[in-house]
mmCIF file of N, CA and C in Angstrom:
data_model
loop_
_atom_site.group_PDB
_atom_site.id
_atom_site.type_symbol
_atom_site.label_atom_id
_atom_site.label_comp_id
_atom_site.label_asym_id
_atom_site.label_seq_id
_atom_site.Cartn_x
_atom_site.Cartn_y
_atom_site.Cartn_z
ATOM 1 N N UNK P 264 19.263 22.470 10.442
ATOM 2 C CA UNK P 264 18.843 21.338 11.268
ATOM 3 C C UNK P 264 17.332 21.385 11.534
ATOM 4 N N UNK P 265 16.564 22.458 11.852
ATOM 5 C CA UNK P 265 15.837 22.809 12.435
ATOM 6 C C UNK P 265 14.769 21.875 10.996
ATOM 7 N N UNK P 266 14.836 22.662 9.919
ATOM 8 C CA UNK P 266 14.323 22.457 8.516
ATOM 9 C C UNK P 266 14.028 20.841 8.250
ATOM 10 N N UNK P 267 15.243 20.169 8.683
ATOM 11 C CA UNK P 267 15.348 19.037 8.659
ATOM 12 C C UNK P 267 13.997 18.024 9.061
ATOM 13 N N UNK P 268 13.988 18.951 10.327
ATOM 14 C CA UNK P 268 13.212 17.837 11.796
ATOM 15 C C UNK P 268 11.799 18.386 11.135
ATOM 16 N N UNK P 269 11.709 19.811 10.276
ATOM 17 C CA UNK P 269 10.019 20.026 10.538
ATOM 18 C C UNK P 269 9.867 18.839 9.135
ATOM 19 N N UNK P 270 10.586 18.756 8.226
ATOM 20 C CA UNK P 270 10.260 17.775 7.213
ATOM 21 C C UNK P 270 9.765 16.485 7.762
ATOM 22 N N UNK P 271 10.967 15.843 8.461
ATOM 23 C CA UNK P 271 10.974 14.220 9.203
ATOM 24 C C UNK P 271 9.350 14.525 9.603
ATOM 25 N N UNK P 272 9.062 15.566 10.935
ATOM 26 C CA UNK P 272 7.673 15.518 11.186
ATOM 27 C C UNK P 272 6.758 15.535 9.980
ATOM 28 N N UNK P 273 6.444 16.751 9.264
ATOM 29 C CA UNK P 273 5.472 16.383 8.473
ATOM 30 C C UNK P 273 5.172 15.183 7.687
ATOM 31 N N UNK P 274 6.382 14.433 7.143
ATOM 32 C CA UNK P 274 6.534 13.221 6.888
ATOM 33 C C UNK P 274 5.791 11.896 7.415
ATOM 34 N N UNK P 275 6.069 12.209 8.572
ATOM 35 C CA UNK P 275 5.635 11.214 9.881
ATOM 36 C C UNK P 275 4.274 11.435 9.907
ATOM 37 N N UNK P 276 3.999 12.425 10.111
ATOM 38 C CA UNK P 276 2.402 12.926 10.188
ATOM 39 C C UNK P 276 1.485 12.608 8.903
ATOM 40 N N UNK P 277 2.206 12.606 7.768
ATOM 41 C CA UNK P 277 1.493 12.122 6.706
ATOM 42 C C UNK P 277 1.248 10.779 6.590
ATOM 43 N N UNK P 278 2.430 10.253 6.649
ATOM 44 C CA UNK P 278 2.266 8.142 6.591
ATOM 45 C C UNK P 278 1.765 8.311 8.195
ATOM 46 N N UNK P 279 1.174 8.598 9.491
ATOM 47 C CA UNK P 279 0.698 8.236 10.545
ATOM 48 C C UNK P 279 -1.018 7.838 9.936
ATOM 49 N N UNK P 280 -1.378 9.899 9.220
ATOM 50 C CA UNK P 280 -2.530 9.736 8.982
ATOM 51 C C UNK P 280 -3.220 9.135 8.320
ATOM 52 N N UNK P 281 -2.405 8.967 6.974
ATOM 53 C CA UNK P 281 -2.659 8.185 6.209
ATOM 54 C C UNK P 281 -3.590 6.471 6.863
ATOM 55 N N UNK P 282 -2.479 6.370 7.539
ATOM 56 C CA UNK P 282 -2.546 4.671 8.148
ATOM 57 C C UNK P 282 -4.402 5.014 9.261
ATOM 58 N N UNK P 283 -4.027 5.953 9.862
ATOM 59 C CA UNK P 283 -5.218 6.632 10.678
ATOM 60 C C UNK P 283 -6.744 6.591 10.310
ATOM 61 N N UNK P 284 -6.809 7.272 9.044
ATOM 62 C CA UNK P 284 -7.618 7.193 8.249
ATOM 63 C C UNK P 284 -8.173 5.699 7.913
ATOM 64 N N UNK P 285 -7.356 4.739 7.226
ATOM 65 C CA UNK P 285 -7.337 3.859 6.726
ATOM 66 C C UNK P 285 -8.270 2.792 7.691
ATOM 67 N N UNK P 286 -7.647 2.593 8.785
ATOM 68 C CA UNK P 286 -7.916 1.871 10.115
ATOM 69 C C UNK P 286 -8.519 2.042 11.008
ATOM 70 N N UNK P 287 -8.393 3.024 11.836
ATOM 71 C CA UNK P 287 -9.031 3.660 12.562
ATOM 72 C C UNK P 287 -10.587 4.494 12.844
ATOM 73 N N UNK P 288 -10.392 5.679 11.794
ATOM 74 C CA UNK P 288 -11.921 6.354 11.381
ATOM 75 C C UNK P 288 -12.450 5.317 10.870
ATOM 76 N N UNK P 289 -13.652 5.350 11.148
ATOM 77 C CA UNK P 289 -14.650 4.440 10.960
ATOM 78 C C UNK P 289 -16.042 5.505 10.051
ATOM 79 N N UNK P 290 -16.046 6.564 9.968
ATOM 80 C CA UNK P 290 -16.723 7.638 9.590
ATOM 81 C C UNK P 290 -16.741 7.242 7.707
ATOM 82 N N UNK P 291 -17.759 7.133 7.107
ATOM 83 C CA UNK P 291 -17.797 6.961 5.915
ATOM 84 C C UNK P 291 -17.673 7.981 4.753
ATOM 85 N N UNK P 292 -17.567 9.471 5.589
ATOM 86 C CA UNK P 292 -17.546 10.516 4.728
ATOM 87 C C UNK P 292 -15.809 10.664 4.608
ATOM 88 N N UNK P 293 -14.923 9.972 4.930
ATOM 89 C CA UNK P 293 -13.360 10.375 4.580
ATOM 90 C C UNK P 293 -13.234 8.757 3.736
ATOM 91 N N UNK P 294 -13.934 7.963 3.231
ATOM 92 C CA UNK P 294 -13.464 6.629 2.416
ATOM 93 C C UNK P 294 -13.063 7.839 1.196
ATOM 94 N N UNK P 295 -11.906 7.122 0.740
ATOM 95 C CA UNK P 295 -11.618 7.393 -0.816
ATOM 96 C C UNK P 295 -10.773 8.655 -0.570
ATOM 97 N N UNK P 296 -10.346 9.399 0.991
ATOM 98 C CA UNK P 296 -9.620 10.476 1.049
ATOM 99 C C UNK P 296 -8.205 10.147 1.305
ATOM 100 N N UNK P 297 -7.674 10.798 0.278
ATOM 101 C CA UNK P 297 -5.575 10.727 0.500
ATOM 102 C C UNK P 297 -5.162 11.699 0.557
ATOM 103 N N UNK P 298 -4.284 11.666 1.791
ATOM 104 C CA UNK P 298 -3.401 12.818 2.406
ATOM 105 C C UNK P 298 -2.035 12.734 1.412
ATOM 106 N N UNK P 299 -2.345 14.018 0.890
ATOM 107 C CA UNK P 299 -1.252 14.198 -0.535
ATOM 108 C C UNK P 299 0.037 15.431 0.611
ATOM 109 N N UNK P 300 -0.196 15.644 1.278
ATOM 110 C CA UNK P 300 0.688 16.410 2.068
ATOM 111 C C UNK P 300 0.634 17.293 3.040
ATOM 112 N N UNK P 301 1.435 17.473 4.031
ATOM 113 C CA UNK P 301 1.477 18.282 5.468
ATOM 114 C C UNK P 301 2.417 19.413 5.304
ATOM 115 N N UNK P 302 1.904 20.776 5.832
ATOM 116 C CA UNK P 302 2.916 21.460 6.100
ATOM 117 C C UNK P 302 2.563 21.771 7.809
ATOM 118 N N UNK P 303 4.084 21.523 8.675
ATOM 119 C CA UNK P 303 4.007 22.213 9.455
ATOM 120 C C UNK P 303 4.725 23.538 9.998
ATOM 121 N N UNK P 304 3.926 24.459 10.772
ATOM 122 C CA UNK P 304 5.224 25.466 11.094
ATOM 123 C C UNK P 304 6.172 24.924 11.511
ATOM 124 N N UNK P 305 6.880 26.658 12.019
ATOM 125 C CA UNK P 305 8.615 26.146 12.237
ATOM 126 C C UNK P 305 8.020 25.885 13.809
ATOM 127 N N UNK P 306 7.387 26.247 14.483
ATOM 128 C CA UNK P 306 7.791 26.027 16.234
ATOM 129 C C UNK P 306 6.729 24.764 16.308
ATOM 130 N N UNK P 307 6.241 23.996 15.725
ATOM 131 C CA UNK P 307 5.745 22.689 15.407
ATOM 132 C C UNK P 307 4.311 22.735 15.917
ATOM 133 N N UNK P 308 3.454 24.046 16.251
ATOM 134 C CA UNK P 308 2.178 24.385 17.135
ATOM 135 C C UNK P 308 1.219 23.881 16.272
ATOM 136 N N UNK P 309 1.438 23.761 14.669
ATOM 137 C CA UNK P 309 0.376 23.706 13.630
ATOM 138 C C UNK P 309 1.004 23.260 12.523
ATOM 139 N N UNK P 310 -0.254 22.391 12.281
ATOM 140 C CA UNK P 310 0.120 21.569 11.243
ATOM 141 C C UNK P 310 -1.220 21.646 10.147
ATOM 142 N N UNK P 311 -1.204 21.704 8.867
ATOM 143 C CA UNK P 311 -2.340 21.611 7.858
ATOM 144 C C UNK P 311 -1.767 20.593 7.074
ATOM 145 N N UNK P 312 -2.662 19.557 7.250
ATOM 146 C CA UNK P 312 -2.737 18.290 6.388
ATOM 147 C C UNK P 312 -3.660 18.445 5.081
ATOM 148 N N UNK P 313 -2.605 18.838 3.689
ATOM 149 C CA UNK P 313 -3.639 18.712 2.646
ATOM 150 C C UNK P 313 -4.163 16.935 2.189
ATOM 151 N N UNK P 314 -5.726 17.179 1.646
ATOM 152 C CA UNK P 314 -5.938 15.823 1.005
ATOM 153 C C UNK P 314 -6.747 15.793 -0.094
ATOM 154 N N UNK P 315 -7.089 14.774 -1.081
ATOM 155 C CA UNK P 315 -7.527 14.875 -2.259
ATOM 156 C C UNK P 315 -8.720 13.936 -2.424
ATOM 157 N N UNK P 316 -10.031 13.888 -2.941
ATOM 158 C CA UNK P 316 -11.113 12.857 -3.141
ATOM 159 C C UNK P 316 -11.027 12.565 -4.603
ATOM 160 N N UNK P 317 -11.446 11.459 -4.447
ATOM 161 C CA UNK P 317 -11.528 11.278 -6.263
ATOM 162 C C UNK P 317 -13.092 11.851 -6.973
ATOM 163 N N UNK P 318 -13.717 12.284 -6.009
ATOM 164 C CA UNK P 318 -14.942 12.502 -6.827
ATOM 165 C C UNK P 318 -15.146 14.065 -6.805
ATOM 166 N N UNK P 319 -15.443 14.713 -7.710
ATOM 167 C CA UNK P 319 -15.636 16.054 -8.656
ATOM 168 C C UNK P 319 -16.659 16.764 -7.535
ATOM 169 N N UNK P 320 -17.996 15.855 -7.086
ATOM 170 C CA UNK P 320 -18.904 16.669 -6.937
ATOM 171 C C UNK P 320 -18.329 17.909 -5.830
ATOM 172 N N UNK P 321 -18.561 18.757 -5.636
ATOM 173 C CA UNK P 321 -18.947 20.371 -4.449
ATOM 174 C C UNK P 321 -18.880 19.352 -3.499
ATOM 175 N N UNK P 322 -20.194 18.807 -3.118
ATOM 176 C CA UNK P 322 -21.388 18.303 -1.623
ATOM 177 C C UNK P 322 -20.429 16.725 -1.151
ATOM 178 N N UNK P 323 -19.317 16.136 -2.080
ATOM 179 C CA UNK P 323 -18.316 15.408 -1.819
ATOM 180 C C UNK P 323 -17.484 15.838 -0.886
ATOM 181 N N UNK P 324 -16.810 17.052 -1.612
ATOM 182 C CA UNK P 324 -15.532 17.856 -0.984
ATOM 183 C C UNK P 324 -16.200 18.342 0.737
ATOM 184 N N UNK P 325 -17.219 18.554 0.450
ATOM 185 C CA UNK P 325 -17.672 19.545 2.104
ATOM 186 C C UNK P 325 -17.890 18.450 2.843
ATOM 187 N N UNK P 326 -18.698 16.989 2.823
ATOM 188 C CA UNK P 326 -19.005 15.732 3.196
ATOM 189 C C UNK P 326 -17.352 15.055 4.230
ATOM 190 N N UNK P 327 -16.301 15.510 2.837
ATOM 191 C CA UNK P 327 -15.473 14.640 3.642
ATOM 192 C C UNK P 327 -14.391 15.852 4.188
ATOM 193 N N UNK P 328 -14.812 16.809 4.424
ATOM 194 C CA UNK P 328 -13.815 18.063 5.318
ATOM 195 C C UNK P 328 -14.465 17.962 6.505
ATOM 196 N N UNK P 329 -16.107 17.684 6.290
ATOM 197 C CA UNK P 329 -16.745 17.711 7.750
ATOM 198 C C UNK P 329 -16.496 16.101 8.809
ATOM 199 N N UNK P 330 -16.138 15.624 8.074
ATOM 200 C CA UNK P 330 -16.146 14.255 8.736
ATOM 201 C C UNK P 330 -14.608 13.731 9.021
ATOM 202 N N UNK P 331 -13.682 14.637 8.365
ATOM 203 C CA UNK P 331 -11.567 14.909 8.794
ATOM 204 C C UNK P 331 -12.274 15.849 9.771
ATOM 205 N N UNK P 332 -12.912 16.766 9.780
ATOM 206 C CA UNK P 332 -12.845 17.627 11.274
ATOM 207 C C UNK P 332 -13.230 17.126 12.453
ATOM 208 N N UNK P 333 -14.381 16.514 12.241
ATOM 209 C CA UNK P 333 -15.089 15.707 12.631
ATOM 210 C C UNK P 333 -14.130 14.463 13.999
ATOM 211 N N UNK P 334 -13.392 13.831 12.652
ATOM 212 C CA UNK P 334 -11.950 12.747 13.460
ATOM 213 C C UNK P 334 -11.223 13.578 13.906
ATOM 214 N N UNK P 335 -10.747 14.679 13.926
ATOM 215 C CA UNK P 335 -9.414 15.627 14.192
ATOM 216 C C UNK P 335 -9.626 15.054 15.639
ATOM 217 N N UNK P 336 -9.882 14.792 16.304
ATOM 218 C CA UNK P 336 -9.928 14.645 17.753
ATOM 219 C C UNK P 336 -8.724 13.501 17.910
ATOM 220 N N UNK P 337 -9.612 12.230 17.402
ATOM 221 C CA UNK P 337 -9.263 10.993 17.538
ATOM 222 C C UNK P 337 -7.924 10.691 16.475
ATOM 223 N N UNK P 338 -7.688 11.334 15.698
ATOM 224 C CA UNK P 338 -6.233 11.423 14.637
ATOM 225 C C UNK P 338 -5.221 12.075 15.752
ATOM 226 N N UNK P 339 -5.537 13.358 16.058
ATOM 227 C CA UNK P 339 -4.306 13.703 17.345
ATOM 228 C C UNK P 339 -4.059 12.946 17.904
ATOM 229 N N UNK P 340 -4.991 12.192 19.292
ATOM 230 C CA UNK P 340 -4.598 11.358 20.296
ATOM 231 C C UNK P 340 -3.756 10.205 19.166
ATOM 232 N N UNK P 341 -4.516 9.313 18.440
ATOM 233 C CA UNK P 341 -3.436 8.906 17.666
ATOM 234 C C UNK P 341 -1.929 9.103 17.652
ATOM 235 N N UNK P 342 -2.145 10.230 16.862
ATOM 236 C CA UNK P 342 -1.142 10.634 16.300
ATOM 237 C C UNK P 342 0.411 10.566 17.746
ATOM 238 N N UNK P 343 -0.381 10.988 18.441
ATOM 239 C CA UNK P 343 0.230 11.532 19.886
ATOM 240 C C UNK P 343 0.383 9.648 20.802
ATOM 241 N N UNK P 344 0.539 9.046 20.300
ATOM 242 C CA UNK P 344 0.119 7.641 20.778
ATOM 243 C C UNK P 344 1.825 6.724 19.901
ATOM 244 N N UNK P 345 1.808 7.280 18.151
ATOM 245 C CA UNK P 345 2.388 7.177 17.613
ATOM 246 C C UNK P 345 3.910 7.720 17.492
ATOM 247 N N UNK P 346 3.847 9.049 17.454
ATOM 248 C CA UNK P 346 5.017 10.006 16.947
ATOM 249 C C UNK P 346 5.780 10.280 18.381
ATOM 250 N N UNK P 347 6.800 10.384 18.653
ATOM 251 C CA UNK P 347 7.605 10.723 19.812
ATOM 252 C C UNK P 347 7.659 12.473 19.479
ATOM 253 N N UNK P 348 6.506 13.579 19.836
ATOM 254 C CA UNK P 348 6.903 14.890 19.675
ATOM 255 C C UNK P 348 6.430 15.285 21.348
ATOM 256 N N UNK P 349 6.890 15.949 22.223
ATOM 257 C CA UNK P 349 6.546 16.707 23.175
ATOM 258 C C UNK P 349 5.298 17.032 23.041
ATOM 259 N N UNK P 350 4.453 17.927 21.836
ATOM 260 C CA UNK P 350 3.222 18.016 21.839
ATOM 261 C C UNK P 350 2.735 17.763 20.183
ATOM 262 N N UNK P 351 1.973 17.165 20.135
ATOM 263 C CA UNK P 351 1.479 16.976 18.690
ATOM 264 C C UNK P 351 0.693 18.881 18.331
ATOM 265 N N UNK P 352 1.161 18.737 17.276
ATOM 266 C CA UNK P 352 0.438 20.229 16.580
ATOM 267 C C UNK P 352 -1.110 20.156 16.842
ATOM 268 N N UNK P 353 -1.805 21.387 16.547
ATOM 269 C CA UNK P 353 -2.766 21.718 16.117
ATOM 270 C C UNK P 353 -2.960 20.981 14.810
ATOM 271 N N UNK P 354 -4.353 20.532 14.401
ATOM 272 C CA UNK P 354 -4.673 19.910 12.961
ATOM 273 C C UNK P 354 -5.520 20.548 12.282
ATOM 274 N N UNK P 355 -5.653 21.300 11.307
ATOM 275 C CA UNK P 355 -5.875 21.880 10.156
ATOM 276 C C UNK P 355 -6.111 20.839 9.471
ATOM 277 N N UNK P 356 -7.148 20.402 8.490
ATOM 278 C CA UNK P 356 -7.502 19.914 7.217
ATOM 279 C C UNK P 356 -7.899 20.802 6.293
ATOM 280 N N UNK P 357 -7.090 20.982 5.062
ATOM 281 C CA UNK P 357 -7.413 21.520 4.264
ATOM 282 C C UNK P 357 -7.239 20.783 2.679
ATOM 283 N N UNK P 358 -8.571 21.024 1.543
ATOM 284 C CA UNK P 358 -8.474 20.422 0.505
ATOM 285 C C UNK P 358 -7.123 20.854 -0.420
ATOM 286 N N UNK P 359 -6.522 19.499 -0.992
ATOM 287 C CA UNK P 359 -5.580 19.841 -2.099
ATOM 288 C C UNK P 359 -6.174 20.189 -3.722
ATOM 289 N N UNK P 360 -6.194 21.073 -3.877
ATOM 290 C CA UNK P 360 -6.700 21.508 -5.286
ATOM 291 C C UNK P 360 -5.850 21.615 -6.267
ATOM 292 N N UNK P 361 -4.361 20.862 -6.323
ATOM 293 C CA UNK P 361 -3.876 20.610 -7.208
ATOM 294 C C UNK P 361 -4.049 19.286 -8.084
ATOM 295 N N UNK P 362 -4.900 18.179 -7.012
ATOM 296 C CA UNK P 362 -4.890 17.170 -8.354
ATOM 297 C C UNK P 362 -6.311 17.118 -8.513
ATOM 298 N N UNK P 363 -6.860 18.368 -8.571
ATOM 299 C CA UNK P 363 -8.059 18.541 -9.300
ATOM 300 C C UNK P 363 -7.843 19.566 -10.591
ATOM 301 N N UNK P 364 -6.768 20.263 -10.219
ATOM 302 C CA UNK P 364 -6.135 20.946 -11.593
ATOM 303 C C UNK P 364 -5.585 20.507 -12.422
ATOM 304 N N UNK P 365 -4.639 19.777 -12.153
ATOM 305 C CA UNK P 365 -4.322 18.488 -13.494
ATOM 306 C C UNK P 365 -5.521 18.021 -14.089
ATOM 307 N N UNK P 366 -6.063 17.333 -13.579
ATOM 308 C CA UNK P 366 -7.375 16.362 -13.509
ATOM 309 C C UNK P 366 -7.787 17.269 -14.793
ATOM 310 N N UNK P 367 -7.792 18.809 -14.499
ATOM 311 C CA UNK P 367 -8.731 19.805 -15.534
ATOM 312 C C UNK P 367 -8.124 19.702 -16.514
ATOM 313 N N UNK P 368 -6.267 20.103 -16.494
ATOM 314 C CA UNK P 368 -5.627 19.693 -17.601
ATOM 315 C C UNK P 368 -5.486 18.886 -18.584
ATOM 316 N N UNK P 369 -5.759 18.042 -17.790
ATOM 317 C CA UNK P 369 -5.726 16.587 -18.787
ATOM 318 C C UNK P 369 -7.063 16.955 -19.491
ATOM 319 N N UNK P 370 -7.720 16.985 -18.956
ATOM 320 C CA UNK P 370 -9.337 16.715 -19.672
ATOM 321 C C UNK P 370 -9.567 17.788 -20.907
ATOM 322 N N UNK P 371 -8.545 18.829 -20.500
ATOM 323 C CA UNK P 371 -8.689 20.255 -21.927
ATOM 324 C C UNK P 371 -7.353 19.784 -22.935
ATOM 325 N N UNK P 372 -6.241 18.967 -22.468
ATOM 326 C CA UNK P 372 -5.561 18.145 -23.548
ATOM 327 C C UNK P 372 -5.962 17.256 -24.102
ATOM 328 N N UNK P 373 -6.620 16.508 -23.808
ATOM 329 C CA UNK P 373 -7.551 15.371 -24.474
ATOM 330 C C UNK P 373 -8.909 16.347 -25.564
ATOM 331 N N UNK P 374 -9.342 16.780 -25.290
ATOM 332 C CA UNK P 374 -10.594 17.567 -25.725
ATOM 333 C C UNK P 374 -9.432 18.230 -27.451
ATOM 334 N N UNK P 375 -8.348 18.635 -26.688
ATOM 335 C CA UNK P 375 -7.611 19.731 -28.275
ATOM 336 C C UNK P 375 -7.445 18.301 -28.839
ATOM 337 N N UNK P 376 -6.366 17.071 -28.491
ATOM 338 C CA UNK P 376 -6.338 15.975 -29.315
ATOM 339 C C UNK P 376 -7.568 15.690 -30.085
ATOM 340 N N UNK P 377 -8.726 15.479 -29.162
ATOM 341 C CA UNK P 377 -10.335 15.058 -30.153
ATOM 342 C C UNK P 377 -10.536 16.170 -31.253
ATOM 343 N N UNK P 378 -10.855 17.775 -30.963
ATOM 344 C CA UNK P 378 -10.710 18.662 -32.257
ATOM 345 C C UNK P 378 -9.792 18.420 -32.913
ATOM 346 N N UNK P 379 -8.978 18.082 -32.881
ATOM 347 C CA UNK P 379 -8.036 17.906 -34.128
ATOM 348 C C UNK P 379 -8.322 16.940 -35.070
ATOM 349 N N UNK P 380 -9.005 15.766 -34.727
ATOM 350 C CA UNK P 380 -9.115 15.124 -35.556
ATOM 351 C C UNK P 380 -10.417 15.192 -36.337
#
């Protein structure tokens, strides 16, 4: 049961922020950022929201972690405005570096297709 409810939350917390982001922040260093997923603990104190940019550069990635930390304030109260939890978690932002690993994949499968020919 327990397993259940931390899913429903992280769930919730993802389509909240999502929408949060979208509407709300007004900060130009999180445009173009998607919350690809939340984990929260089991006693619901903390939560790390991963997210993904579409752009490659380093000085991108640090631009828009400083400016999600930056909102973490105003995403809680949100959040806490939104979600029916006793206390909204702690917020953690942290980058997703898996669809920058595909991203690599693809680009070294494409590259063997071009040598080949």
């Amino acid at each position: 049961m327990a397993q259940y409810r931390i899913g429903r939350v992280s769930q919730e917390i993802q389509k909240e922020t999502s929408d949060i982001l979208l509407k709300r922040v007004r900060d130009p260093r999180v445009e173009g950022v998607t919350i690809t997923g939340v984990h929260v603990t089991g006693d619901l104190q903390q939560a790390t929201i991963y997210y993904s940019i579409l752009s490659d550069k380093a000085g991108d990635g640090e631009k828009a972690q400083r400016g999600l930390e930056k909102a973490t304030g105003l995403i809680r109260m949100e959040l806490g405005q939104r979600i029916r939890l006793f206390k909204i978690p702690e917020l953690t932002f942290a980058r997703d570096e898996s669809v920058q690993y595909g991203s690599r994949i693809d680009e070294l499968i494409n590259q063997l297709h071009r040598e080949e020919r």
